[in-house]
Amino acid sequence: MENTIFRSKIYDDIYFSTDDGLLESKVVFLDGIGAPDCWKEKKNFTICELGFGTGLNFLNTVKLWLQTTTNSTLHYIATEKHLLSKAEIIDVIDWPELQENLDQMLQNYPAKKASLFDGRVTLELLLGDSYAQLSQTVFKADAWYLDGFAPAKNPDMWSEKLLFEIAQHSNREAKLATFTAAGFVRRGLMDVGFQMEKRAGFGKKREMLVGRYAGNSL
């Protein structure tokens, strides 16, 4: 796939790396939560992504999930305030290895909840402001992808009250990964019970953050 710049007109920020969006998704999010090891031996596993965007992280995660599990169920929850159209997603998700999964996702998109891949994956879209959606939805996540636009572009996605909601919705030892290494994000997540560390970032990003929830499951 040729490098494509897909930019939000609302936030003036790109949806994924122009170097290699697919590899960025793997390095930052899948490797960031320690997949597939993090879901081995688990009958049910819940991932919550803040910022569904193009669905790239979902599709990449499903690809690995289907390759590495047999009788387990993935519950993938994602918030999205500005839903992209099917046409926009088709235009930008142009990796052949994701095509089959993309076709099945789009058959149900944008249903709020859909059972996919013979019941092995449930996709639940929480449409609207991330804080508002989390504060009124009951679930516990085993892993988090924090993939909103950059904190400087979209500060609401990194607010103290939203980080607190993340902790409230986390199982103990829940994993977390994000492309940003902003100091206030790291400190905010530590304040709500996550143990955080910096890692080398992808492409032009020097650093990123990973963590695990060490606080009590609230």
PDB file of C-alpha atoms in Angstrom:
ATOM      1  CA  MET A   1       0.000   0.000   0.000  1.00  0.00           C
ATOM      2  CA  GLU A   2       1.284   3.452  -0.854  1.00  0.00           C
ATOM      3  CA  ASN A   3       1.627   5.834   2.049  1.00  0.00           C
ATOM      4  CA  THR A   4      -1.605   7.788   2.368  1.00  0.00           C
ATOM      5  CA  ILE A   5      -2.173  10.924   4.403  1.00  0.00           C
ATOM      6  CA  PHE A   6      -5.642  10.666   5.891  1.00  0.00           C
ATOM      7  CA  ARG A   7      -6.264  13.715   8.027  1.00  0.00           C
ATOM      8  CA  SER A   8      -9.152  14.793  10.216  1.00  0.00           C
ATOM      9  CA  LYS A   9     -10.524  18.141   9.117  1.00  0.00           C
ATOM     10  CA  ILE A  10     -11.963  18.658  12.597  1.00  0.00           C
ATOM     11  CA  TYR A  11      -8.736  18.120  14.559  1.00  0.00           C
ATOM     12  CA  ASP A  12      -6.143  18.762  11.833  1.00  0.00           C
ATOM     13  CA  ASP A  13      -4.337  15.552  12.721  1.00  0.00           C
ATOM     14  CA  ILE A  14      -3.614  12.311  10.887  1.00  0.00           C
ATOM     15  CA  TYR A  15      -5.413   9.032  11.648  1.00  0.00           C
ATOM     16  CA  PHE A  16      -2.271   6.912  11.456  1.00  0.00           C
ATOM     17  CA  SER A  17       1.402   7.075  10.517  1.00  0.00           C
ATOM     18  CA  THR A  18       2.248   8.013   6.953  1.00  0.00           C
ATOM     19  CA  ASP A  19       5.314   5.755   7.214  1.00  0.00           C
ATOM     20  CA  ASP A  20       3.352   2.504   7.629  1.00  0.00           C
ATOM     21  CA  GLY A  21      -0.021   2.624   9.364  1.00  0.00           C
ATOM     22  CA  LEU A  22      -0.372  -1.151   9.561  1.00  0.00           C
ATOM     23  CA  LEU A  23       3.020  -1.631  11.173  1.00  0.00           C
ATOM     24  CA  GLU A  24       2.372   1.284  13.529  1.00  0.00           C
ATOM     25  CA  SER A  25      -0.829  -0.423  14.690  1.00  0.00           C
ATOM     26  CA  LYS A  26       1.102  -3.600  15.454  1.00  0.00           C
ATOM     27  CA  VAL A  27       4.091  -1.970  17.147  1.00  0.00           C
ATOM     28  CA  VAL A  28       2.183   0.575  19.235  1.00  0.00           C
ATOM     29  CA  PHE A  29      -0.981  -1.276  20.171  1.00  0.00           C
ATOM     30  CA  LEU A  30      -0.628  -5.042  19.713  1.00  0.00           C
ATOM     31  CA  ASP A  31       2.970  -5.157  20.899  1.00  0.00           C
ATOM     32  CA  GLY A  32       2.134  -2.461  23.454  1.00  0.00           C
ATOM     33  CA  ILE A  33      -0.377  -4.688  25.267  1.00  0.00           C
ATOM     34  CA  GLY A  34       1.748  -7.794  24.772  1.00  0.00           C
ATOM     35  CA  ALA A  35      -0.560  -9.534  22.302  1.00  0.00           C
ATOM     36  CA  PRO A  36      -1.115 -12.378  21.747  1.00  0.00           C
ATOM     37  CA  ASP A  37       0.397 -13.502  25.079  1.00  0.00           C
ATOM     38  CA  CYS A  38      -1.952 -11.226  27.052  1.00  0.00           C
ATOM     39  CA  TRP A  39      -5.020 -13.164  25.925  1.00  0.00           C
ATOM     40  CA  LYS A  40      -3.673 -16.697  26.100  1.00  0.00           C
ATOM     41  CA  GLU A  41      -5.593 -18.953  28.482  1.00  0.00           C
ATOM     42  CA  LYS A  42      -8.511 -16.470  28.567  1.00  0.00           C
ATOM     43  CA  LYS A  43     -11.950 -17.618  27.497  1.00  0.00           C
ATOM     44  CA  ASN A  44     -13.155 -14.034  27.123  1.00  0.00           C
ATOM     45  CA  PHE A  45     -11.043 -10.937  26.517  1.00  0.00           C
ATOM     46  CA  THR A  46     -12.207  -7.320  26.342  1.00  0.00           C
ATOM     47  CA  ILE A  47     -10.341  -4.515  24.600  1.00  0.00           C
ATOM     48  CA  CYS A  48     -11.549  -0.918  24.693  1.00  0.00           C
ATOM     49  CA  GLU A  49     -10.260   1.579  22.159  1.00  0.00           C
ATOM     50  CA  LEU A  50     -10.779   5.302  22.576  1.00  0.00           C
ATOM     51  CA  GLY A  51     -11.069   6.568  19.017  1.00  0.00           C
ATOM     52  CA  PHE A  52     -12.235   3.897  16.534  1.00  0.00           C
ATOM     53  CA  GLY A  53     -11.340   6.046  13.535  1.00  0.00           C
ATOM     54  CA  THR A  54     -10.778   3.987  10.394  1.00  0.00           C
ATOM     55  CA  GLY A  55     -11.073   0.684  12.260  1.00  0.00           C
ATOM     56  CA  LEU A  56      -7.437  -0.155  11.526  1.00  0.00           C
ATOM     57  CA  ASN A  57      -6.587  -1.230  15.071  1.00  0.00           C
ATOM     58  CA  PHE A  58      -9.725  -3.348  15.255  1.00  0.00           C
ATOM     59  CA  LEU A  59      -8.971  -5.091  11.972  1.00  0.00           C
ATOM     60  CA  ASN A  60      -5.336  -5.692  12.871  1.00  0.00           C
ATOM     61  CA  THR A  61      -6.315  -7.038  16.296  1.00  0.00           C
ATOM     62  CA  VAL A  62      -8.960  -9.337  14.833  1.00  0.00           C
ATOM     63  CA  LYS A  63      -6.422 -10.703  12.351  1.00  0.00           C
ATOM     64  CA  LEU A  64      -4.104 -11.725  15.185  1.00  0.00           C
ATOM     65  CA  TRP A  65      -6.986 -12.927  17.369  1.00  0.00           C
ATOM     66  CA  LEU A  66      -8.290 -15.297  14.726  1.00  0.00           C
ATOM     67  CA  GLN A  67      -4.777 -16.617  14.115  1.00  0.00           C
ATOM     68  CA  THR A  68      -3.967 -17.297  17.767  1.00  0.00           C
ATOM     69  CA  THR A  69      -7.219 -18.394  19.451  1.00  0.00           C
ATOM     70  CA  THR A  70      -9.778 -21.158  18.908  1.00  0.00           C
ATOM     71  CA  ASN A  71     -12.594 -21.291  21.468  1.00  0.00           C
ATOM     72  CA  SER A  72     -12.292 -17.779  22.910  1.00  0.00           C
ATOM     73  CA  THR A  73     -14.358 -14.630  22.416  1.00  0.00           C
ATOM     74  CA  LEU A  74     -13.041 -11.106  21.864  1.00  0.00           C
ATOM     75  CA  HIS A  75     -15.268  -8.230  22.974  1.00  0.00           C
ATOM     76  CA  TYR A  76     -13.953  -5.125  21.236  1.00  0.00           C
ATOM     77  CA  ILE A  77     -15.469  -1.886  22.491  1.00  0.00           C
ATOM     78  CA  ALA A  78     -14.634   1.418  20.821  1.00  0.00           C
ATOM     79  CA  THR A  79     -15.731   4.997  21.321  1.00  0.00           C
ATOM     80  CA  GLU A  80     -16.107   7.332  18.356  1.00  0.00           C
ATOM     81  CA  LYS A  81     -17.473  10.868  18.286  1.00  0.00           C
ATOM     82  CA  HIS A  82     -17.056  11.524  14.566  1.00  0.00           C
ATOM     83  CA  LEU A  83     -17.981   8.352  12.720  1.00  0.00           C
ATOM     84  CA  LEU A  84     -16.397   7.828   9.315  1.00  0.00           C
ATOM     85  CA  SER A  85     -18.516   6.617   6.414  1.00  0.00           C
ATOM     86  CA  LYS A  86     -18.100   3.192   4.817  1.00  0.00           C
ATOM     87  CA  ALA A  87     -16.743   4.897   1.703  1.00  0.00           C
ATOM     88  CA  GLU A  88     -14.066   6.740   3.676  1.00  0.00           C
ATOM     89  CA  ILE A  89     -12.959   3.546   5.416  1.00  0.00           C
ATOM     90  CA  ILE A  90     -12.850   1.567   2.172  1.00  0.00           C
ATOM     91  CA  ASP A  91     -10.794   4.316   0.568  1.00  0.00           C
ATOM     92  CA  VAL A  92      -8.117   4.342   3.262  1.00  0.00           C
ATOM     93  CA  ILE A  93      -7.909   0.712   4.460  1.00  0.00           C
ATOM     94  CA  ASP A  94      -6.052  -0.668   1.471  1.00  0.00           C
ATOM     95  CA  TRP A  95      -4.032  -3.547   2.885  1.00  0.00           C
ATOM     96  CA  PRO A  96      -4.849  -6.865   1.140  1.00  0.00           C
ATOM     97  CA  GLU A  97      -4.261  -8.884   4.323  1.00  0.00           C
ATOM     98  CA  LEU A  98      -7.098  -6.971   6.030  1.00  0.00           C
ATOM     99  CA  GLN A  99      -9.591  -7.092   3.168  1.00  0.00           C
ATOM    100  CA  GLU A 100     -11.592 -10.148   4.254  1.00  0.00           C
ATOM    101  CA  ASN A 101     -11.980  -8.841   7.795  1.00  0.00           C
ATOM    102  CA  LEU A 102     -12.841  -5.387   6.488  1.00  0.00           C
ATOM    103  CA  ASP A 103     -15.624  -6.795   4.309  1.00  0.00           C
ATOM    104  CA  GLN A 104     -17.217  -8.548   7.280  1.00  0.00           C
ATOM    105  CA  MET A 105     -16.887  -5.502   9.529  1.00  0.00           C
ATOM    106  CA  LEU A 106     -18.565  -3.277   6.950  1.00  0.00           C
ATOM    107  CA  GLN A 107     -21.497  -5.644   6.512  1.00  0.00           C
ATOM    108  CA  ASN A 108     -22.645  -4.559   9.983  1.00  0.00           C
ATOM    109  CA  TYR A 109     -21.111  -1.070  10.172  1.00  0.00           C
ATOM    110  CA  PRO A 110     -22.083   1.124  11.930  1.00  0.00           C
ATOM    111  CA  ALA A 111     -24.288  -1.142  14.042  1.00  0.00           C
ATOM    112  CA  LYS A 112     -23.860  -0.353  17.717  1.00  0.00           C
ATOM    113  CA  LYS A 113     -23.209  -4.029  18.466  1.00  0.00           C
ATOM    114  CA  ALA A 114     -22.408  -6.816  16.031  1.00  0.00           C
ATOM    115  CA  SER A 115     -21.370 -10.466  16.327  1.00  0.00           C
ATOM    116  CA  LEU A 116     -18.674 -11.229  13.750  1.00  0.00           C
ATOM    117  CA  PHE A 117     -16.505 -14.111  12.575  1.00  0.00           C
ATOM    118  CA  ASP A 118     -18.871 -16.893  13.609  1.00  0.00           C
ATOM    119  CA  GLY A 119     -19.325 -15.398  17.064  1.00  0.00           C
ATOM    120  CA  ARG A 120     -15.617 -15.229  17.858  1.00  0.00           C
ATOM    121  CA  VAL A 121     -15.635 -11.411  17.937  1.00  0.00           C
ATOM    122  CA  THR A 122     -18.183  -8.879  19.179  1.00  0.00           C
ATOM    123  CA  LEU A 123     -17.727  -5.283  18.045  1.00  0.00           C
ATOM    124  CA  GLU A 124     -19.494  -2.660  20.143  1.00  0.00           C
ATOM    125  CA  LEU A 125     -19.382   0.979  19.033  1.00  0.00           C
ATOM    126  CA  LEU A 126     -20.068   3.667  21.633  1.00  0.00           C
ATOM    127  CA  LEU A 127     -20.983   6.674  19.518  1.00  0.00           C
ATOM    128  CA  GLY A 128     -20.370  10.068  21.061  1.00  0.00           C
ATOM    129  CA  ASP A 129     -18.039  11.732  23.542  1.00  0.00           C
ATOM    130  CA  SER A 130     -15.700   9.172  25.132  1.00  0.00           C
ATOM    131  CA  TYR A 131     -16.206  10.361  28.708  1.00  0.00           C
ATOM    132  CA  ALA A 132     -19.988  10.451  28.363  1.00  0.00           C
ATOM    133  CA  GLN A 133     -20.064   7.001  26.794  1.00  0.00           C
ATOM    134  CA  LEU A 134     -17.782   5.347  29.364  1.00  0.00           C
ATOM    135  CA  SER A 135     -19.573   6.963  32.291  1.00  0.00           C
ATOM    136  CA  GLN A 136     -22.870   5.338  31.270  1.00  0.00           C
ATOM    137  CA  THR A 137     -21.592   1.937  30.057  1.00  0.00           C
ATOM    138  CA  VAL A 138     -20.847  -1.037  32.303  1.00  0.00           C
ATOM    139  CA  PHE A 139     -17.879  -3.249  31.407  1.00  0.00           C
ATOM    140  CA  LYS A 140     -14.367  -4.173  32.558  1.00  0.00           C
ATOM    141  CA  ALA A 141     -11.534  -4.082  30.045  1.00  0.00           C
ATOM    142  CA  ASP A 142      -8.513  -6.355  29.916  1.00  0.00           C
ATOM    143  CA  ALA A 143      -6.661  -3.971  27.600  1.00  0.00           C
ATOM    144  CA  TRP A 144      -6.867  -0.390  26.347  1.00  0.00           C
ATOM    145  CA  TYR A 145      -5.868   1.336  23.140  1.00  0.00           C
ATOM    146  CA  LEU A 146      -5.734   5.086  23.735  1.00  0.00           C
ATOM    147  CA  ASP A 147      -5.831   6.297  20.154  1.00  0.00           C
ATOM    148  CA  GLY A 148      -7.517   9.670  20.178  1.00  0.00           C
ATOM    149  CA  PHE A 149      -5.910  12.463  18.226  1.00  0.00           C
ATOM    150  CA  ALA A 150      -2.815  14.075  19.755  1.00  0.00           C
ATOM    151  CA  PRO A 151      -3.380  15.710  23.175  1.00  0.00           C
ATOM    152  CA  ALA A 152      -2.527  19.132  21.766  1.00  0.00           C
ATOM    153  CA  LYS A 153      -5.170  18.693  19.048  1.00  0.00           C
ATOM    154  CA  ASN A 154      -7.942  17.009  21.061  1.00  0.00           C
ATOM    155  CA  PRO A 155      -7.414  17.521  24.818  1.00  0.00           C
ATOM    156  CA  ASP A 156     -10.845  16.136  25.776  1.00  0.00           C
ATOM    157  CA  MET A 157      -9.633  12.630  24.896  1.00  0.00           C
ATOM    158  CA  TRP A 158      -6.914  12.900  27.554  1.00  0.00           C
ATOM    159  CA  SER A 159      -8.730  14.678  30.379  1.00  0.00           C
ATOM    160  CA  GLU A 160      -8.368  13.711  34.055  1.00  0.00           C
ATOM    161  CA  LYS A 161     -12.026  12.693  34.273  1.00  0.00           C
ATOM    162  CA  LEU A 162     -11.674  10.386  31.262  1.00  0.00           C
ATOM    163  CA  LEU A 163      -8.510   8.765  32.659  1.00  0.00           C
ATOM    164  CA  PHE A 164     -10.437   8.129  35.877  1.00  0.00           C
ATOM    165  CA  GLU A 165     -13.196   6.411  33.882  1.00  0.00           C
ATOM    166  CA  ILE A 166     -10.565   4.221  32.233  1.00  0.00           C
ATOM    167  CA  ALA A 167      -9.420   3.051  35.671  1.00  0.00           C
ATOM    168  CA  GLN A 168     -13.003   2.411  36.774  1.00  0.00           C
ATOM    169  CA  HIS A 169     -13.505   0.206  33.725  1.00  0.00           C
ATOM    170  CA  SER A 170     -10.278  -1.783  34.116  1.00  0.00           C
ATOM    171  CA  ASN A 171      -9.730  -5.296  35.394  1.00  0.00           C
ATOM    172  CA  ARG A 172      -6.704  -5.643  37.621  1.00  0.00           C
ATOM    173  CA  GLU A 173      -3.566  -6.091  35.479  1.00  0.00           C
ATOM    174  CA  ALA A 174      -5.324  -4.580  32.450  1.00  0.00           C
ATOM    175  CA  LYS A 175      -2.822  -3.568  29.789  1.00  0.00           C
ATOM    176  CA  LEU A 176      -2.701  -0.142  28.142  1.00  0.00           C
ATOM    177  CA  ALA A 177      -0.893   1.268  25.127  1.00  0.00           C
ATOM    178  CA  THR A 178      -0.852   4.656  23.436  1.00  0.00           C
ATOM    179  CA  PHE A 179       1.210   6.438  20.802  1.00  0.00           C
ATOM    180  CA  THR A 180       1.663   9.537  22.958  1.00  0.00           C
ATOM    181  CA  ALA A 181       4.340  10.066  25.601  1.00  0.00           C
ATOM    182  CA  ALA A 182       2.955  13.366  26.907  1.00  0.00           C
ATOM    183  CA  GLY A 183       4.010  13.867  30.500  1.00  0.00           C
ATOM    184  CA  PHE A 184       0.574  14.881  31.761  1.00  0.00           C
ATOM    185  CA  VAL A 185      -0.963  11.747  30.232  1.00  0.00           C
ATOM    186  CA  ARG A 186       1.627   9.509  31.907  1.00  0.00           C
ATOM    187  CA  ARG A 187       1.184  11.261  35.258  1.00  0.00           C
ATOM    188  CA  GLY A 188      -2.605  11.211  34.948  1.00  0.00           C
ATOM    189  CA  LEU A 189      -2.668   7.464  34.316  1.00  0.00           C
ATOM    190  CA  MET A 190      -0.311   6.881  37.238  1.00  0.00           C
ATOM    191  CA  ASP A 191      -2.606   8.934  39.469  1.00  0.00           C
ATOM    192  CA  VAL A 192      -5.526   6.590  38.740  1.00  0.00           C
ATOM    193  CA  GLY A 193      -3.577   3.385  39.382  1.00  0.00           C
ATOM    194  CA  PHE A 194      -1.622   2.494  36.247  1.00  0.00           C
ATOM    195  CA  GLN A 195       2.060   1.606  36.324  1.00  0.00           C
ATOM    196  CA  MET A 196       3.476   3.339  33.271  1.00  0.00           C
ATOM    197  CA  GLU A 197       6.665   3.146  31.262  1.00  0.00           C
ATOM    198  CA  LYS A 198       8.040   4.764  28.136  1.00  0.00           C
ATOM    199  CA  ARG A 199       9.105   2.802  25.090  1.00  0.00           C
ATOM    200  CA  ALA A 200      10.652   3.798  21.800  1.00  0.00           C
ATOM    201  CA  GLY A 201       7.967   5.218  19.569  1.00  0.00           C
ATOM    202  CA  PHE A 202       7.127   4.305  16.000  1.00  0.00           C
ATOM    203  CA  GLY A 203       8.450   6.191  12.996  1.00  0.00           C
ATOM    204  CA  LYS A 204       8.838   9.883  13.674  1.00  0.00           C
ATOM    205  CA  LYS A 205       7.604   9.546  17.261  1.00  0.00           C
ATOM    206  CA  ARG A 206      10.522   9.278  19.668  1.00  0.00           C
ATOM    207  CA  GLU A 207       8.577   7.712  22.563  1.00  0.00           C
ATOM    208  CA  MET A 208       5.251   6.068  23.417  1.00  0.00           C
ATOM    209  CA  LEU A 209       3.606   4.801  26.622  1.00  0.00           C
ATOM    210  CA  VAL A 210       2.576   1.377  27.858  1.00  0.00           C
ATOM    211  CA  GLY A 211       1.150   0.422  31.230  1.00  0.00           C
ATOM    212  CA  ARG A 212      -0.787  -1.996  33.383  1.00  0.00           C
ATOM    213  CA  TYR A 213      -3.511  -1.330  35.913  1.00  0.00           C
ATOM    214  CA  ALA A 214      -2.192  -2.046  39.387  1.00  0.00           C
ATOM    215  CA  GLY A 215      -4.960  -0.346  41.338  1.00  0.00           C
ATOM    216  CA  ASN A 216      -8.018  -1.997  42.781  1.00  0.00           C
ATOM    217  CA  SER A 217     -10.740  -2.864  40.296  1.00  0.00           C
ATOM    218  CA  LEU A 218     -13.257  -0.161  41.251  1.00  0.00           C
TER     219      LEU A 218
END
